[in-house]
Amino acid sequence: MNRNRAHFMSFDLVFFGGTGDLTWRKLMPALFQAFRHGKLPAGGRILAVARDEMSDERYREWLKERFREVDGSKRPNDEEFERFAALLHYRRMDLSQPEHYQRLKDWLDERSADTVVLYLATSPHLFTQICQQLGEAGLNHERVRVVLEKPLGHDLASAQEINAVVRSVFKESQAFRIDHYLGKPSVQNLSALRFGNALFEPLWRRESIANIQITLAEELGVGTRGAFYDGTGALRDMIQNHALQLLTMIAMEPPSTNDADAIRDEKLKVLRSLKPFTPESVARDVVRGQYRAGTVGGVAVPGYLDEAKVPAESHCETFVALRTEVQNWRWAGVPFYLRTGKRLAARDAQIVINFRPVPHPIFPGTNQANRLVIKLQPEDGLELQLLAAKGGAHGEALSPVSLDLDFDKAFATNRVGAYERLLLDAIAGRLNLFVRSDEQEQAWRWVEPILDAWKQDSTGPRPYTAGSWGPAAASALVARDGFHWSEEA
Ligand code: BG6
């Protein structure tokens, strides 16, 4: 009954930064998909706010133009766009002007929708100002939710500062911190795999698992984002949030319920159990790299230092590989390797669980073991590598064979994309896939000693050729434990 009610709930969704890249590249296309799939609750209004003066009509035309750049099957046809555009509105807003927030409030008060979602898709340095002004305008009442995009802070202190302001205006239950990796279908499936099946849980521990590898590899370089990226780097851009969130989903204890706080309590425990870095362990267990010119997908590409808006002497890392451990009974001694980079050999995001080999091998010549691969990109799926006899001569060595699960085929339906999922969840008030402030701060706390050690180390990142798998030191990091990255098999 609740579900039905939710479906007819009215909502107003406001995008601050309504003409920004994130809005037109990711958020509007995702909303359109939700609309097309009939998942967007009826009775919604979508309001974009930004600095430019534009009518609703002009904004709709502008967005229609932008949609031409959205990839094929996700692009609306004219008739679909017309129907979607009927939900779209635009207002000019100067974010420093209190009376503009008052005008926004008046617009929202015209009809007092059941839910008001305020999505801050602006540059993060505006977050505190916007939140304060929203509070002063009374736009923090119980029907309001605020969605915050990463990066949330630059380090622990700045993240705490933002969170303090957010907390002074909104309750934690009103704050939806986005990590879009949590919305990816495979990540939701990870929860289902672990806590909806009895099969894996008994094996999901140090006794059966040799090591875990999380790879978030991109073919793209920094493109036009040089100025932003150079002040950020791969550790802040991908490891502090996406990679660590994936790690928590793998390593967490089964939560007692499927409620947001039960899940987030368990994830926080994992973050608190991560082995802290020291200057010595950073030197030993963390590899940073920066791409040089090379070839990616058959195309010659420039090195990082030749990208637009990147300073010639930059020490910004475009690659990180690290080794860590989760220091608790379940995981003691099991290496977790995390790796991310731009301009790598493939767009490939996956989590590989390498099981231990059998304790007493009776078949000749095999040192292989079971492996579970949770694929996030380019396609989502699940692959379980088993060892099997091909048949034939007695005593033949075992060969690996894969049970390859393609969810698209299995469910024969359009999978819900990450932003679509997260926007729908924000509208429905479901916090499960959003990051709580204490998780986010703990992730910064863990990452900071790496940033500090790098500041002291003038040698800078190791060069790697675009189109490779990063510096050779990243392979050595894993080889030291007697393992290898999955593509090196
Ligand atoms: C973003 C990073 O959070 O994630 C980008 O800021 C990165 O640098 C992107 O390219 C990767 O996301 P996806 O979903 O394309 O793997």
mmCIF file of N, CA and C in Angstrom, residues 241-338:
data_model
loop_
_atom_site.group_PDB
_atom_site.id
_atom_site.type_symbol
_atom_site.label_atom_id
_atom_site.label_comp_id
_atom_site.label_asym_id
_atom_site.label_seq_id
_atom_site.Cartn_x
_atom_site.Cartn_y
_atom_site.Cartn_z
ATOM 1 N N ASN A 241 36.548 7.613 -2.598
ATOM 2 C CA ASN A 241 35.106 7.403 -2.650
ATOM 3 C C ASN A 241 34.746 6.079 -3.326
ATOM 4 N N HIS A 242 34.836 6.039 -4.668
ATOM 5 C CA HIS A 242 34.322 4.866 -5.386
ATOM 6 C C HIS A 242 34.988 3.558 -4.941
ATOM 7 N N ALA A 243 36.331 3.529 -4.961
ATOM 8 C CA ALA A 243 37.008 2.256 -4.662
ATOM 9 C C ALA A 243 36.756 1.835 -3.205
ATOM 10 N N LEU A 244 36.795 2.805 -2.296
ATOM 11 C CA LEU A 244 36.567 2.431 -0.887
ATOM 12 C C LEU A 244 35.125 2.007 -0.645
ATOM 13 N N GLN A 245 34.190 2.619 -1.333
ATOM 14 C CA GLN A 245 32.800 2.188 -1.184
ATOM 15 C C GLN A 245 32.630 0.751 -1.665
ATOM 16 N N LEU A 246 33.292 0.424 -2.770
ATOM 17 C CA LEU A 246 33.205 -0.964 -3.259
ATOM 18 C C LEU A 246 33.833 -1.909 -2.236
ATOM 19 N N LEU A 247 34.958 -1.480 -1.681
ATOM 20 C CA LEU A 247 35.622 -2.327 -0.688
ATOM 21 C C LEU A 247 34.689 -2.596 0.502
ATOM 22 N N THR A 248 33.984 -1.557 0.943
ATOM 23 C CA THR A 248 33.096 -1.778 2.107
ATOM 24 C C THR A 248 31.983 -2.762 1.763
ATOM 25 N N MET A 249 31.498 -2.692 0.518
ATOM 26 C CA MET A 249 30.406 -3.602 0.128
ATOM 27 C C MET A 249 30.882 -5.056 0.097
ATOM 28 N N ILE A 250 32.157 -5.232 -0.240
ATOM 29 C CA ILE A 250 32.727 -6.578 -0.272
ATOM 30 C C ILE A 250 32.997 -7.090 1.138
ATOM 31 N N ALA A 251 33.528 -6.192 1.987
ATOM 32 C CA ALA A 251 34.090 -6.660 3.255
ATOM 33 C C ALA A 251 33.116 -6.588 4.422
ATOM 34 N N MET A 252 31.997 -5.870 4.273
ATOM 35 C CA MET A 252 31.113 -5.648 5.423
ATOM 36 C C MET A 252 30.507 -6.946 5.959
ATOM 37 N N GLU A 253 30.182 -6.926 7.234
ATOM 38 C CA GLU A 253 29.437 -8.037 7.838
ATOM 39 C C GLU A 253 27.989 -7.959 7.356
ATOM 40 N N PRO A 254 27.280 -9.086 7.378
ATOM 41 C CA PRO A 254 25.864 -9.021 6.988
ATOM 42 C C PRO A 254 25.107 -8.073 7.922
ATOM 43 N N PRO A 255 24.422 -7.070 7.367
ATOM 44 C CA PRO A 255 23.660 -6.169 8.238
ATOM 45 C C PRO A 255 22.425 -6.882 8.784
ATOM 46 N N SER A 256 21.898 -6.394 9.909
ATOM 47 C CA SER A 256 20.765 -7.106 10.508
ATOM 48 C C SER A 256 19.473 -6.859 9.742
ATOM 49 N N THR A 257 19.394 -5.727 9.024
ATOM 50 C CA THR A 257 18.231 -5.474 8.166
ATOM 51 C C THR A 257 18.739 -4.812 6.893
ATOM 52 N N ASN A 258 17.820 -4.609 5.960
ATOM 53 C CA ASN A 258 18.202 -3.945 4.721
ATOM 54 C C ASN A 258 17.950 -2.442 4.807
ATOM 55 N N ASP A 259 18.002 -1.892 6.022
ATOM 56 C CA ASP A 259 17.759 -0.460 6.186
ATOM 57 C C ASP A 259 19.062 0.314 6.043
ATOM 58 N N ALA A 260 18.905 1.562 5.634
ATOM 59 C CA ALA A 260 20.089 2.377 5.334
ATOM 60 C C ALA A 260 21.079 2.390 6.485
ATOM 61 N N ASP A 261 20.620 2.639 7.704
ATOM 62 C CA ASP A 261 21.602 2.780 8.775
ATOM 63 C C ASP A 261 22.210 1.458 9.198
ATOM 64 N N ALA A 262 21.452 0.384 9.085
ATOM 65 C CA ALA A 262 22.033 -0.934 9.397
ATOM 66 C C ALA A 262 23.177 -1.215 8.417
ATOM 67 N N ILE A 263 22.971 -0.885 7.170
ATOM 68 C CA ILE A 263 24.005 -1.108 6.150
ATOM 69 C C ILE A 263 25.182 -0.165 6.377
ATOM 70 N N ARG A 264 24.868 1.092 6.605
ATOM 71 C CA ARG A 264 25.952 2.073 6.712
ATOM 72 C C ARG A 264 26.770 1.892 7.994
ATOM 73 N N ASP A 265 26.123 1.387 9.050
ATOM 74 C CA ASP A 265 26.890 1.069 10.272
ATOM 75 C C ASP A 265 27.958 0.019 9.959
ATOM 76 N N GLU A 266 27.561 -0.997 9.182
ATOM 77 C CA GLU A 266 28.515 -2.073 8.850
ATOM 78 C C GLU A 266 29.622 -1.572 7.929
ATOM 79 N N LYS A 267 29.256 -0.710 6.997
ATOM 80 C CA LYS A 267 30.281 -0.166 6.095
ATOM 81 C C LYS A 267 31.282 0.689 6.867
ATOM 82 N N LEU A 268 30.763 1.457 7.815
ATOM 83 C CA LEU A 268 31.647 2.300 8.625
ATOM 84 C C LEU A 268 32.650 1.446 9.407
ATOM 85 N N LYS A 269 32.169 0.310 9.926
ATOM 86 C CA LYS A 269 33.080 -0.574 10.680
ATOM 87 C C LYS A 269 34.233 -1.035 9.791
ATOM 88 N N VAL A 270 33.939 -1.325 8.541
ATOM 89 C CA VAL A 270 35.010 -1.747 7.631
ATOM 90 C C VAL A 270 36.023 -0.617 7.459
ATOM 91 N N LEU A 271 35.516 0.582 7.222
ATOM 92 C CA LEU A 271 36.431 1.715 7.019
ATOM 93 C C LEU A 271 37.306 1.926 8.255
ATOM 94 N N ARG A 272 36.699 1.696 9.422
ATOM 95 C CA ARG A 272 37.477 1.870 10.663
ATOM 96 C C ARG A 272 38.486 0.749 10.862
ATOM 97 N N SER A 273 38.268 -0.377 10.189
ATOM 98 C CA SER A 273 39.180 -1.514 10.348
ATOM 99 C C SER A 273 40.311 -1.512 9.327
ATOM 100 N N LEU A 274 40.276 -0.573 8.392
ATOM 101 C CA LEU A 274 41.343 -0.563 7.382
ATOM 102 C C LEU A 274 42.678 -0.255 8.041
ATOM 103 N N LYS A 275 43.692 -0.949 7.602
ATOM 104 C CA LYS A 275 45.022 -0.755 8.173
ATOM 105 C C LYS A 275 45.494 0.681 7.917
ATOM 106 N N PRO A 276 45.825 1.416 8.975
ATOM 107 C CA PRO A 276 46.234 2.811 8.752
ATOM 108 C C PRO A 276 47.588 2.885 8.054
ATOM 109 N N PHE A 277 47.755 3.879 7.224
ATOM 110 C CA PHE A 277 49.038 4.075 6.547
ATOM 111 C C PHE A 277 50.009 4.871 7.411
ATOM 112 N N THR A 278 51.292 4.545 7.276
ATOM 113 C CA THR A 278 52.371 5.325 7.881
ATOM 114 C C THR A 278 53.249 5.787 6.714
ATOM 115 N N PRO A 279 54.170 6.723 6.926
ATOM 116 C CA PRO A 279 55.041 7.127 5.813
ATOM 117 C C PRO A 279 55.764 5.915 5.213
ATOM 118 N N GLU A 280 56.172 4.964 6.053
ATOM 119 C CA GLU A 280 56.890 3.779 5.542
ATOM 120 C C GLU A 280 55.958 2.920 4.696
ATOM 121 N N SER A 281 54.737 2.704 5.187
ATOM 122 C CA SER A 281 53.867 1.811 4.420
ATOM 123 C C SER A 281 53.366 2.491 3.142
ATOM 124 N N VAL A 282 53.293 3.823 3.139
ATOM 125 C CA VAL A 282 52.922 4.500 1.888
ATOM 126 C C VAL A 282 54.015 4.229 0.844
ATOM 127 N N ALA A 283 55.279 4.362 1.278
ATOM 128 C CA ALA A 283 56.383 4.135 0.341
ATOM 129 C C ALA A 283 56.357 2.697 -0.186
ATOM 130 N N ARG A 284 55.948 1.766 0.669
ATOM 131 C CA ARG A 284 55.987 0.353 0.284
ATOM 132 C C ARG A 284 54.719 -0.096 -0.448
ATOM 133 N N ASP A 285 53.571 0.379 0.008
ATOM 134 C CA ASP A 285 52.300 -0.221 -0.427
ATOM 135 C C ASP A 285 51.449 0.651 -1.349
ATOM 136 N N VAL A 286 51.951 1.827 -1.706
ATOM 137 C CA VAL A 286 51.165 2.682 -2.604
ATOM 138 C C VAL A 286 52.040 3.084 -3.793
ATOM 139 N N VAL A 287 51.497 2.919 -4.986
ATOM 140 C CA VAL A 287 52.208 3.312 -6.209
ATOM 141 C C VAL A 287 51.387 4.403 -6.881
ATOM 142 N N ARG A 288 52.028 5.529 -7.184
ATOM 143 C CA ARG A 288 51.304 6.551 -7.954
ATOM 144 C C ARG A 288 51.967 6.730 -9.305
ATOM 145 N N GLY A 289 51.171 7.010 -10.302
ATOM 146 C CA GLY A 289 51.697 7.128 -11.656
ATOM 147 C C GLY A 289 51.065 8.289 -12.402
ATOM 148 N N GLN A 290 51.674 8.653 -13.517
ATOM 149 C CA GLN A 290 51.142 9.727 -14.373
ATOM 150 C C GLN A 290 51.369 9.320 -15.822
ATOM 151 N N TYR A 291 50.337 9.443 -16.664
ATOM 152 C CA TYR A 291 50.502 8.922 -18.020
ATOM 153 C C TYR A 291 51.340 9.815 -18.915
ATOM 154 N N ARG A 292 52.075 9.137 -19.772
ATOM 155 C CA ARG A 292 52.831 9.796 -20.834
ATOM 156 C C ARG A 292 52.124 9.468 -22.145
ATOM 157 N N ALA A 293 52.564 10.132 -23.226
ATOM 158 C CA ALA A 293 51.930 9.893 -24.527
ATOM 159 C C ALA A 293 51.950 8.400 -24.864
ATOM 160 N N GLY A 294 50.971 7.950 -25.574
ATOM 161 C CA GLY A 294 50.904 6.536 -25.945
ATOM 162 C C GLY A 294 49.737 6.302 -26.888
ATOM 163 N N THR A 295 49.311 5.059 -26.976
ATOM 164 C CA THR A 295 48.218 4.708 -27.879
ATOM 165 C C THR A 295 47.122 3.999 -27.086
ATOM 166 N N VAL A 296 45.917 4.518 -27.201
ATOM 167 C CA VAL A 296 44.792 3.894 -26.502
ATOM 168 C C VAL A 296 43.732 3.541 -27.540
ATOM 169 N N GLY A 297 43.363 2.286 -27.595
ATOM 170 C CA GLY A 297 42.366 1.840 -28.572
ATOM 171 C C GLY A 297 42.785 2.200 -30.000
ATOM 172 N N GLY A 298 44.077 2.103 -30.300
ATOM 173 C CA GLY A 298 44.560 2.357 -31.659
ATOM 174 C C GLY A 298 44.759 3.842 -31.985
ATOM 175 N N VAL A 299 44.496 4.722 -31.023
ATOM 176 C CA VAL A 299 44.612 6.157 -31.293
ATOM 177 C C VAL A 299 45.757 6.741 -30.453
ATOM 178 N N ALA A 300 46.614 7.546 -31.109
ATOM 179 C CA ALA A 300 47.726 8.180 -30.375
ATOM 180 C C ALA A 300 47.166 9.281 -29.486
ATOM 181 N N VAL A 301 47.586 9.304 -28.239
ATOM 182 C CA VAL A 301 47.061 10.314 -27.301
ATOM 183 C C VAL A 301 48.236 11.000 -26.596
ATOM 184 N N PRO A 302 48.023 12.272 -26.204
ATOM 185 C CA PRO A 302 49.112 12.998 -25.538
ATOM 186 C C PRO A 302 49.291 12.550 -24.092
ATOM 187 N N GLY A 303 50.436 12.913 -23.527
ATOM 188 C CA GLY A 303 50.670 12.640 -22.118
ATOM 189 C C GLY A 303 49.923 13.628 -21.242
ATOM 190 N N TYR A 304 49.851 13.316 -19.958
ATOM 191 C CA TYR A 304 49.104 14.168 -19.029
ATOM 192 C C TYR A 304 49.628 15.600 -19.031
ATOM 193 N N LEU A 305 50.951 15.763 -19.052
ATOM 194 C CA LEU A 305 51.530 17.101 -18.943
ATOM 195 C C LEU A 305 51.229 17.961 -20.173
ATOM 196 N N ASP A 306 50.808 17.318 -21.262
ATOM 197 C CA ASP A 306 50.441 18.076 -22.458
ATOM 198 C C ASP A 306 48.942 18.333 -22.555
ATOM 199 N N GLU A 307 48.200 17.922 -21.555
ATOM 200 C CA GLU A 307 46.747 18.153 -21.596
ATOM 201 C C GLU A 307 46.465 19.629 -21.293
ATOM 202 N N ALA A 308 45.313 20.125 -21.782
ATOM 203 C CA ALA A 308 44.945 21.527 -21.552
ATOM 204 C C ALA A 308 44.838 21.813 -20.060
ATOM 205 N N LYS A 309 45.323 22.964 -19.670
ATOM 206 C CA LYS A 309 45.211 23.484 -18.298
ATOM 207 C C LYS A 309 45.945 22.660 -17.251
ATOM 208 N N VAL A 310 46.917 21.862 -17.693
ATOM 209 C CA VAL A 310 47.737 21.110 -16.735
ATOM 210 C C VAL A 310 49.109 21.775 -16.672
ATOM 211 N N PRO A 311 49.565 22.170 -15.472
ATOM 212 C CA PRO A 311 50.880 22.812 -15.377
ATOM 213 C C PRO A 311 52.008 21.869 -15.817
ATOM 214 N N ALA A 312 53.026 22.443 -16.447
ATOM 215 C CA ALA A 312 54.089 21.640 -17.061
ATOM 216 C C ALA A 312 54.818 20.738 -16.061
ATOM 217 N N GLU A 313 54.899 21.169 -14.810
ATOM 218 C CA GLU A 313 55.688 20.402 -13.827
ATOM 219 C C GLU A 313 54.781 19.569 -12.914
ATOM 220 N N SER A 314 53.538 19.399 -13.290
ATOM 221 C CA SER A 314 52.564 18.804 -12.360
ATOM 222 C C SER A 314 53.002 17.441 -11.811
ATOM 223 N N HIS A 315 52.787 17.253 -10.509
ATOM 224 C CA HIS A 315 53.012 15.952 -9.874
ATOM 225 C C HIS A 315 51.692 15.230 -9.603
ATOM 226 N N CYS A 316 50.659 15.699 -10.261
ATOM 227 C CA CYS A 316 49.340 15.100 -10.004
ATOM 228 C C CYS A 316 49.327 13.646 -10.498
ATOM 229 N N GLU A 317 48.798 12.743 -9.670
ATOM 230 C CA GLU A 317 48.758 11.327 -10.060
ATOM 231 C C GLU A 317 47.500 11.018 -10.864
ATOM 232 N N THR A 318 47.679 10.309 -11.962
ATOM 233 C CA THR A 318 46.522 9.870 -12.763
ATOM 234 C C THR A 318 46.322 8.362 -12.584
ATOM 235 N N PHE A 319 47.141 7.765 -11.717
ATOM 236 C CA PHE A 319 47.080 6.325 -11.458
ATOM 237 C C PHE A 319 47.450 6.090 -9.997
ATOM 238 N N VAL A 320 46.731 5.189 -9.360
ATOM 239 C CA VAL A 320 47.102 4.744 -8.015
ATOM 240 C C VAL A 320 46.859 3.244 -7.922
ATOM 241 N N ALA A 321 47.829 2.531 -7.351
ATOM 242 C CA ALA A 321 47.589 1.137 -6.958
ATOM 243 C C ALA A 321 48.042 1.039 -5.512
ATOM 244 N N LEU A 322 47.260 0.357 -4.703
ATOM 245 C CA LEU A 322 47.686 0.227 -3.309
ATOM 246 C C LEU A 322 47.257 -1.113 -2.738
ATOM 247 N N ARG A 323 47.941 -1.448 -1.646
ATOM 248 C CA ARG A 323 47.632 -2.691 -0.933
ATOM 249 C C ARG A 323 47.188 -2.321 0.458
ATOM 250 N N THR A 324 46.074 -2.878 0.884
ATOM 251 C CA THR A 324 45.655 -2.635 2.254
ATOM 252 C C THR A 324 45.090 -3.920 2.851
ATOM 253 N N GLU A 325 44.733 -3.842 4.135
ATOM 254 C CA GLU A 325 44.113 -4.995 4.807
ATOM 255 C C GLU A 325 42.959 -4.498 5.652
ATOM 256 N N VAL A 326 41.989 -5.377 5.850
ATOM 257 C CA VAL A 326 40.885 -5.073 6.760
ATOM 258 C C VAL A 326 41.193 -5.836 8.045
ATOM 259 N N GLN A 327 41.470 -5.084 9.087
ATOM 260 C CA GLN A 327 41.991 -5.727 10.289
ATOM 261 C C GLN A 327 40.873 -6.175 11.225
ATOM 262 N N ASN A 328 40.291 -7.303 10.894
ATOM 263 C CA ASN A 328 39.304 -7.915 11.782
ATOM 264 C C ASN A 328 39.366 -9.441 11.608
ATOM 265 N N TRP A 329 38.532 -10.161 12.341
ATOM 266 C CA TRP A 329 38.635 -11.624 12.320
ATOM 267 C C TRP A 329 38.369 -12.214 10.946
ATOM 268 N N ARG A 330 37.419 -11.613 10.240
ATOM 269 C CA ARG A 330 37.049 -12.190 8.952
ATOM 270 C C ARG A 330 38.189 -12.065 7.935
ATOM 271 N N TRP A 331 38.887 -10.928 7.972
ATOM 272 C CA TRP A 331 39.780 -10.609 6.850
ATOM 273 C C TRP A 331 41.264 -10.540 7.204
ATOM 274 N N ALA A 332 41.619 -10.786 8.471
ATOM 275 C CA ALA A 332 43.020 -10.597 8.877
ATOM 276 C C ALA A 332 43.978 -11.236 7.879
ATOM 277 N N GLY A 333 44.920 -10.470 7.386
ATOM 278 C CA GLY A 333 45.985 -10.994 6.523
ATOM 279 C C GLY A 333 45.631 -11.089 5.049
ATOM 280 N N VAL A 334 44.366 -10.857 4.684
ATOM 281 C CA VAL A 334 43.992 -10.961 3.264
ATOM 282 C C VAL A 334 44.309 -9.626 2.570
ATOM 283 N N PRO A 335 45.181 -9.616 1.570
ATOM 284 C CA PRO A 335 45.450 -8.345 0.893
ATOM 285 C C PRO A 335 44.257 -7.889 0.044
ATOM 286 N N PHE A 336 43.940 -6.620 0.156
ATOM 287 C CA PHE A 336 42.980 -5.958 -0.736
ATOM 288 C C PHE A 336 43.810 -5.022 -1.604
ATOM 289 N N TYR A 337 43.810 -5.266 -2.902
ATOM 290 C CA TYR A 337 44.538 -4.391 -3.824
ATOM 291 C C TYR A 337 43.534 -3.495 -4.533
ATOM 292 N N LEU A 338 43.797 -2.203 -4.495
ATOM 293 C CA LEU A 338 42.926 -1.232 -5.161
ATOM 294 C C LEU A 338 43.735 -0.544 -6.252
#
